[in-house]
Short mmCIF file of N, CA and C in Angstrom, two decimals:
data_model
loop_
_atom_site.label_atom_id
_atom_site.label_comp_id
_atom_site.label_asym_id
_atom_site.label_seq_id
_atom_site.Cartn_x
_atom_site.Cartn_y
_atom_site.Cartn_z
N UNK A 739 45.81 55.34 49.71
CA UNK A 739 44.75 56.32 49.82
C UNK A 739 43.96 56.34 48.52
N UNK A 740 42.85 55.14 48.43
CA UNK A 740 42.70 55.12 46.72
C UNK A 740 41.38 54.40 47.60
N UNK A 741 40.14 54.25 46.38
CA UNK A 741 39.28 53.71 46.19
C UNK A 741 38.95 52.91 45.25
N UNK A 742 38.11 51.85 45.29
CA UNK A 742 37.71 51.55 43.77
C UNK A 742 36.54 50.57 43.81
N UNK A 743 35.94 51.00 42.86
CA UNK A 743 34.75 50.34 42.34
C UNK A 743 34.50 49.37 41.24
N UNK A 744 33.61 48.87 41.43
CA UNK A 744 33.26 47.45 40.57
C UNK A 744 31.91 47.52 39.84
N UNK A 745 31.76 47.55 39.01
CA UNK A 745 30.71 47.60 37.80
C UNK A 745 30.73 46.30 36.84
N UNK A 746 29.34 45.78 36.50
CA UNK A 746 29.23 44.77 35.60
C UNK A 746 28.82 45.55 34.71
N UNK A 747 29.05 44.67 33.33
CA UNK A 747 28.50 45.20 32.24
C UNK A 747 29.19 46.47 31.86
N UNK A 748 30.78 46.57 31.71
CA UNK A 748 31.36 47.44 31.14
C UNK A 748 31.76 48.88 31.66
N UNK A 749 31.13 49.30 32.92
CA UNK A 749 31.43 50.52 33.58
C UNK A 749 31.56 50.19 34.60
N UNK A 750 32.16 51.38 35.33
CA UNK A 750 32.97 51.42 36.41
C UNK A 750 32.59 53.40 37.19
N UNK A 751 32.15 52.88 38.77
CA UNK A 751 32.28 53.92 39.65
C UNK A 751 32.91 54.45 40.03
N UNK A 752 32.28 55.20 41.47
CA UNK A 752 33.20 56.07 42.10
C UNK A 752 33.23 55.72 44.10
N UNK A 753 33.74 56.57 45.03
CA UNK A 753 33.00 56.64 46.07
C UNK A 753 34.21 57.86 46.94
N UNK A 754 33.93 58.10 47.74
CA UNK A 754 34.99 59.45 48.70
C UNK A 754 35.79 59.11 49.45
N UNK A 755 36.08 59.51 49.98
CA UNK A 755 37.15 59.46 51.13
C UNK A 755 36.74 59.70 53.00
N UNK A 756 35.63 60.70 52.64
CA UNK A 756 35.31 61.05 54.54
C UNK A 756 34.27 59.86 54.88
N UNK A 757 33.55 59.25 55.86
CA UNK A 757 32.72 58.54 56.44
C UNK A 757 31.02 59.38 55.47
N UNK A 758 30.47 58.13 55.58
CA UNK A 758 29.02 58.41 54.67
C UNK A 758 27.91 58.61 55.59
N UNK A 759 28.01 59.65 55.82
CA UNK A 759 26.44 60.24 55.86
C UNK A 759 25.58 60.03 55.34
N UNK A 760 25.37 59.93 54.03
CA UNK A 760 24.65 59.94 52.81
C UNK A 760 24.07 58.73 52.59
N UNK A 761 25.04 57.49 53.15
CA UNK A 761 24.28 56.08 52.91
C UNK A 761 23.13 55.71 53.34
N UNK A 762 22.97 56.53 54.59
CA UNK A 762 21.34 56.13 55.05
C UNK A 762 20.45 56.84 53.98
N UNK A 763 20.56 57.57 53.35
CA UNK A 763 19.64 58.42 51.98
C UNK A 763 20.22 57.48 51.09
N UNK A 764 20.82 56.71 50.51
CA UNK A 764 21.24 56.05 49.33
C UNK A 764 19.65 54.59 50.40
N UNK A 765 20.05 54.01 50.89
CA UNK A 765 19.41 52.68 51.64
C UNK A 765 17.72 53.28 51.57
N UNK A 766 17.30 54.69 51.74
CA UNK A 766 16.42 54.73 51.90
C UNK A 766 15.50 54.90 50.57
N UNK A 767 16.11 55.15 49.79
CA UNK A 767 16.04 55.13 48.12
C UNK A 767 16.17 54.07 47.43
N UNK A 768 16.34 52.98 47.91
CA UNK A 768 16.28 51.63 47.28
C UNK A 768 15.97 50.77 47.48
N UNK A 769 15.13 50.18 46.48
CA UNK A 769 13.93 49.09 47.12
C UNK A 769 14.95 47.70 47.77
N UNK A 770 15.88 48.04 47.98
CA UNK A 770 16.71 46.45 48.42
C UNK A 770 17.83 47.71 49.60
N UNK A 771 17.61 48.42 50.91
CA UNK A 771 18.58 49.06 51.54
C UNK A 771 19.45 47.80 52.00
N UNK A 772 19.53 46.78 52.25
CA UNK A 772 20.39 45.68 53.03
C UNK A 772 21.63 46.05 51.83
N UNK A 773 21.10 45.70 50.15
CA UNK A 773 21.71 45.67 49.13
C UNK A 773 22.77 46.65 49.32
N UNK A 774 22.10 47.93 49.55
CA UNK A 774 23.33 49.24 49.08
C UNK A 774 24.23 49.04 50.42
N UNK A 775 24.11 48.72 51.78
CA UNK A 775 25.16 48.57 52.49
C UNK A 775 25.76 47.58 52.20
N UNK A 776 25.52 46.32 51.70
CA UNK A 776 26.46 44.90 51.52
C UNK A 776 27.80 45.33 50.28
N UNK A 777 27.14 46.36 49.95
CA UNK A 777 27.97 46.70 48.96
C UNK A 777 28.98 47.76 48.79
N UNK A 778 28.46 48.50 49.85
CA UNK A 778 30.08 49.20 50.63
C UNK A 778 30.82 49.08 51.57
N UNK A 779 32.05 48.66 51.17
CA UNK A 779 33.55 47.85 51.94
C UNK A 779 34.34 48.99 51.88
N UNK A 780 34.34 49.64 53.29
CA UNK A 780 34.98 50.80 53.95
C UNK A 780 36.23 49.76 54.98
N UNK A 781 37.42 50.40 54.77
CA UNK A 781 38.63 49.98 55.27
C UNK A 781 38.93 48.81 54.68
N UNK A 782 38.31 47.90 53.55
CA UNK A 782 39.29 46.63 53.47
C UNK A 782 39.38 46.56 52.30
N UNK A 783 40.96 47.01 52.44
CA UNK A 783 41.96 47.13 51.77
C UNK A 783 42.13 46.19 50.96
N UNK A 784 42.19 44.72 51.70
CA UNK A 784 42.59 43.36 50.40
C UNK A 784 41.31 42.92 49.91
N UNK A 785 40.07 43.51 50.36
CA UNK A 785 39.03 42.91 49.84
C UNK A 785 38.84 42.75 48.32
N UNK A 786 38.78 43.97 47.77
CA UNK A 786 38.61 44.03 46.24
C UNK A 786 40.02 42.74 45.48
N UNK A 787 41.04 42.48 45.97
CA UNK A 787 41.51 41.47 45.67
C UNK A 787 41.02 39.99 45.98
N UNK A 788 40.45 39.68 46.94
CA UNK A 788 40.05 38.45 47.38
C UNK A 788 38.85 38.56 46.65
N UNK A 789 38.10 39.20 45.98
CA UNK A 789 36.25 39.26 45.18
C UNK A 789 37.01 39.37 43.61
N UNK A 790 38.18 39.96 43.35
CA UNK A 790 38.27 40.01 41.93
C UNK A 790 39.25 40.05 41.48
N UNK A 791 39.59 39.71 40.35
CA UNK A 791 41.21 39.38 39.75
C UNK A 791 41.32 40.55 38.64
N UNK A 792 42.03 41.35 38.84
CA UNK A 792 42.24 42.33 37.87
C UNK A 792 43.36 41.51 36.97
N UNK A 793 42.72 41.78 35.52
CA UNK A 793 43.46 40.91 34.27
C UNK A 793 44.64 41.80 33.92
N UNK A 794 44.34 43.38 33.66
CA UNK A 794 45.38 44.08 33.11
C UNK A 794 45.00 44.79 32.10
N UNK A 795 44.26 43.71 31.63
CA UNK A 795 43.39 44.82 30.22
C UNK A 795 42.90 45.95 30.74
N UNK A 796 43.36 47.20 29.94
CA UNK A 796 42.56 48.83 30.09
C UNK A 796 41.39 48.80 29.36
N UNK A 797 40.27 48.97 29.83
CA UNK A 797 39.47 49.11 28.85
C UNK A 797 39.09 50.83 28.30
N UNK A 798 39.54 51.50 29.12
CA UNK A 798 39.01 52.85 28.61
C UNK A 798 40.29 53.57 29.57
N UNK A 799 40.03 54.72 29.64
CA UNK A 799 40.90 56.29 30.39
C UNK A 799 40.01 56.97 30.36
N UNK A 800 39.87 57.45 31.58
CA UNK A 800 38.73 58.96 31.48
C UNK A 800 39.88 59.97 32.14
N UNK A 801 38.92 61.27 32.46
CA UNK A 801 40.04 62.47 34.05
C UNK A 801 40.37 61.65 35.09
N UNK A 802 39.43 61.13 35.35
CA UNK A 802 39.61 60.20 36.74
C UNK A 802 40.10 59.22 37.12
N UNK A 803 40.68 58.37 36.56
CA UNK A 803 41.35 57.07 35.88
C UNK A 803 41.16 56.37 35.07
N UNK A 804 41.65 55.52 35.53
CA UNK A 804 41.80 53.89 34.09
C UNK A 804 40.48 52.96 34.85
N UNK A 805 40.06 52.38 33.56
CA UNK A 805 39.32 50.91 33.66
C UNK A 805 39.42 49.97 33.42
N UNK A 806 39.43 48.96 34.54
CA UNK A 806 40.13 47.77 33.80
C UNK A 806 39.61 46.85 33.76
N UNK A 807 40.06 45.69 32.75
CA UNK A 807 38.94 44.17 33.15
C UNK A 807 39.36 43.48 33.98
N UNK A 808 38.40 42.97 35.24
CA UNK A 808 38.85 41.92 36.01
C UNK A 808 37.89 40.70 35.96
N UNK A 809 37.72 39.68 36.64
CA UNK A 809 37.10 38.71 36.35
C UNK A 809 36.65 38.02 38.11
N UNK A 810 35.80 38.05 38.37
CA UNK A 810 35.09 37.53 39.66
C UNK A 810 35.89 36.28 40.07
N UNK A 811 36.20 36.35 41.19
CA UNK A 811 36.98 34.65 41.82
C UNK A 811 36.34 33.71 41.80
N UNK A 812 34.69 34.17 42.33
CA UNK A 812 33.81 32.76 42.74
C UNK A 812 32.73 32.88 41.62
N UNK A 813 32.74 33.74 40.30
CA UNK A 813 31.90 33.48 39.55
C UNK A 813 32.38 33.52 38.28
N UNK A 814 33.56 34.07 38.09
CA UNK A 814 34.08 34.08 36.72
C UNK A 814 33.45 35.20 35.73
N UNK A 815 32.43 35.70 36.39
CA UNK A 815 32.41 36.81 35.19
C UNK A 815 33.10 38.07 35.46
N UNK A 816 33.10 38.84 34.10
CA UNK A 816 33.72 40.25 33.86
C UNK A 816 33.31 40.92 34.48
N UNK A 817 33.88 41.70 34.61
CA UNK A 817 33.43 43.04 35.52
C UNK A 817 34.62 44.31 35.48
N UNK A 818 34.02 45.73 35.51
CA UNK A 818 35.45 46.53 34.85
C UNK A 818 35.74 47.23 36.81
N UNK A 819 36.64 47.65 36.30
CA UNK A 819 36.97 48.02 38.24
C UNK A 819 37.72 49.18 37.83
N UNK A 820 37.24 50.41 38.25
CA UNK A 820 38.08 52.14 38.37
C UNK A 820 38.84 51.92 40.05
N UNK A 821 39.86 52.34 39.44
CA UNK A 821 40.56 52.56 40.81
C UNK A 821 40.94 54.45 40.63
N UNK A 822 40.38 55.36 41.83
CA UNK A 822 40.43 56.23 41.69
C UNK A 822 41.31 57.04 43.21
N UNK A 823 42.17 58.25 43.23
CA UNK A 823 42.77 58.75 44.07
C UNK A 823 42.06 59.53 44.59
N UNK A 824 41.65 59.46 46.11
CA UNK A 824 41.15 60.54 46.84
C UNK A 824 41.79 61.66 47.44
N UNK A 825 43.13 61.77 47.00
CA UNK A 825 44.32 62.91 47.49
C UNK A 825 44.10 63.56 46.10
N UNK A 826 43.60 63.30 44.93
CA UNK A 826 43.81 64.05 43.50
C UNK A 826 42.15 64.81 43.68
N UNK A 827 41.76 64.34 44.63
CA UNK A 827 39.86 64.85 44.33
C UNK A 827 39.78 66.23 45.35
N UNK A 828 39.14 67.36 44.73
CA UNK A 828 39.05 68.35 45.39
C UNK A 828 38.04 68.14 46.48
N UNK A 829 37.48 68.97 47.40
CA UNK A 829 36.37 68.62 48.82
C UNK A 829 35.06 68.99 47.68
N UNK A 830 35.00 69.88 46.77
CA UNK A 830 34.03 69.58 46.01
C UNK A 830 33.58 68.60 44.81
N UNK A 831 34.95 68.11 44.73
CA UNK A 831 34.30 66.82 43.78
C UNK A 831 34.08 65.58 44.49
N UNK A 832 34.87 65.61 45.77
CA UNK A 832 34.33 64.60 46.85
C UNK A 832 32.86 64.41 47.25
N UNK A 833 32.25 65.60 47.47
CA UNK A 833 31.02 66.19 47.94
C UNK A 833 30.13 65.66 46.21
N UNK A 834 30.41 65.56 45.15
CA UNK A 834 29.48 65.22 43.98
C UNK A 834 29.76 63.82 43.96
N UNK A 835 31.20 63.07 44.07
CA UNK A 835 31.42 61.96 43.83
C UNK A 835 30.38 61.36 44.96
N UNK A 836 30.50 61.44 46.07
CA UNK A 836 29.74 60.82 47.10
C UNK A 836 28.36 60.52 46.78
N UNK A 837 27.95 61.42 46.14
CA UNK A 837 26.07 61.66 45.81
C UNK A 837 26.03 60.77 44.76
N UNK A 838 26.99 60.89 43.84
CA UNK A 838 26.53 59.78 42.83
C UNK A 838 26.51 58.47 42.75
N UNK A 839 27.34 58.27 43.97
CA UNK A 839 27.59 56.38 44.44
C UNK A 839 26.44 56.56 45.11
N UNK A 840 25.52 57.57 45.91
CA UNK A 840 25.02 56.98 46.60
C UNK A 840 23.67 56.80 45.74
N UNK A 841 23.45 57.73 44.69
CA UNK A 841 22.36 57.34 43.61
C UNK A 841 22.61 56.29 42.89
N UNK A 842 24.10 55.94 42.50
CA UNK A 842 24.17 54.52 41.45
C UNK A 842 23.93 53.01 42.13
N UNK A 843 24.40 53.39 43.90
CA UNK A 843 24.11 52.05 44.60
C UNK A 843 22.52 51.66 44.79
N UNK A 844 21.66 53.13 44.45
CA UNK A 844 20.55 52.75 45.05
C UNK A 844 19.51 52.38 43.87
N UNK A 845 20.00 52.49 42.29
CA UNK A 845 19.48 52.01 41.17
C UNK A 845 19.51 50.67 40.74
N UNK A 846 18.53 50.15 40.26
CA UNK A 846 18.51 48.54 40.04
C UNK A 846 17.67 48.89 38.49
N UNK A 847 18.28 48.73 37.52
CA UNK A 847 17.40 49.14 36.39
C UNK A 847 18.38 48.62 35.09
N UNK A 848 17.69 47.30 34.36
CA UNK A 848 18.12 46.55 33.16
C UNK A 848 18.97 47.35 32.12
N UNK A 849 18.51 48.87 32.14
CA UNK A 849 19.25 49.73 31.11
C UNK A 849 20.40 50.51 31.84
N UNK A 850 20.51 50.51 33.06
CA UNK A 850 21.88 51.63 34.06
C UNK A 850 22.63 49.92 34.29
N UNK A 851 24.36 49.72 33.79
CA UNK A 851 25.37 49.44 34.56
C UNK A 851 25.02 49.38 36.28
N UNK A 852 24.96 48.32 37.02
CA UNK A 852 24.88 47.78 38.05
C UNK A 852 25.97 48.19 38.67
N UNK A 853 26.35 49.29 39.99
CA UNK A 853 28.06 49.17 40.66
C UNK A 853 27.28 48.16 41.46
N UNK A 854 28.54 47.32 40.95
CA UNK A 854 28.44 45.75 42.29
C UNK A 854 29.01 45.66 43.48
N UNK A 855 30.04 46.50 43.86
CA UNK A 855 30.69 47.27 44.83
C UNK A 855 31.72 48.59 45.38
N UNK A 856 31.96 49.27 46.11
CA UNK A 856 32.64 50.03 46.33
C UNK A 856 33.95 49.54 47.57
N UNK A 857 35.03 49.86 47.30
CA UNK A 857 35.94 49.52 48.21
C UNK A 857 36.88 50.74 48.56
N UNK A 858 37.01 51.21 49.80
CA UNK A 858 37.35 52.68 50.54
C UNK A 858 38.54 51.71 51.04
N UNK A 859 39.78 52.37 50.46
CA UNK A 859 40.92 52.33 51.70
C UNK A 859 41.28 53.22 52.31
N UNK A 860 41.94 53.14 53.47
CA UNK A 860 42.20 54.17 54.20
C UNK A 860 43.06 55.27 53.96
#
């Protein structure tokens, strides 16, 4: 019952636990909508393993978890990955976490950390 996200360039997201409403307002907010759905992987579980190799290195600790470095399968670059608990998240931080994946998926901007994906397990 965990999530986790993938960020280049040193940070790392978030995403919820209930079904997204919200994604059609994230898609409609971004000049690439195909983009923000390709990039949320709801139910698969081994996916974030088959796209990325978590090394082990922590790079940081926040409230919310650890960050770690992993490294892309088919491209080799870095990338940090939060793995976060949706049984530890209250219905109101669910309700903020949700809004902010759906604003960070829908930003494309040289100075904001890119989330490169989100992965929902069940």
């Amino acid at each position: 019952e965990a999530f986790s996200s993938v960020s280049s360039h040193g940070s790392a997201d978030y995403l919820s636990g209930e079904p997204w409403i919200e994604l059609e307002e994230a898609r409609a907010l971004s000049s690439n909508p195909a983009s923000v759905t390709s990039r949320y992987h709801r139910g698969e579980v081994s996916g974030l393993a088959d796209v990325y190799l978590r090394t082990g290195t922590v790079l940081g600790q926040g409230m919310s978890g650890e960050v770690v470095l992993a490294r892309g399968r088919h491209d080799g670059q870095k990338y940090a990955v939060k793995v976060l608990s949706k049984c530890s998240a209250k219905a109101n931080g669910l309700k903020t976490l949700k809004r902010e994946v759906e604003i960070h998926l829908s930003v494309d901007h040289p100075g904001i950390a890119r989330l490169c994906d989100v992965y929902e397990c069940p």
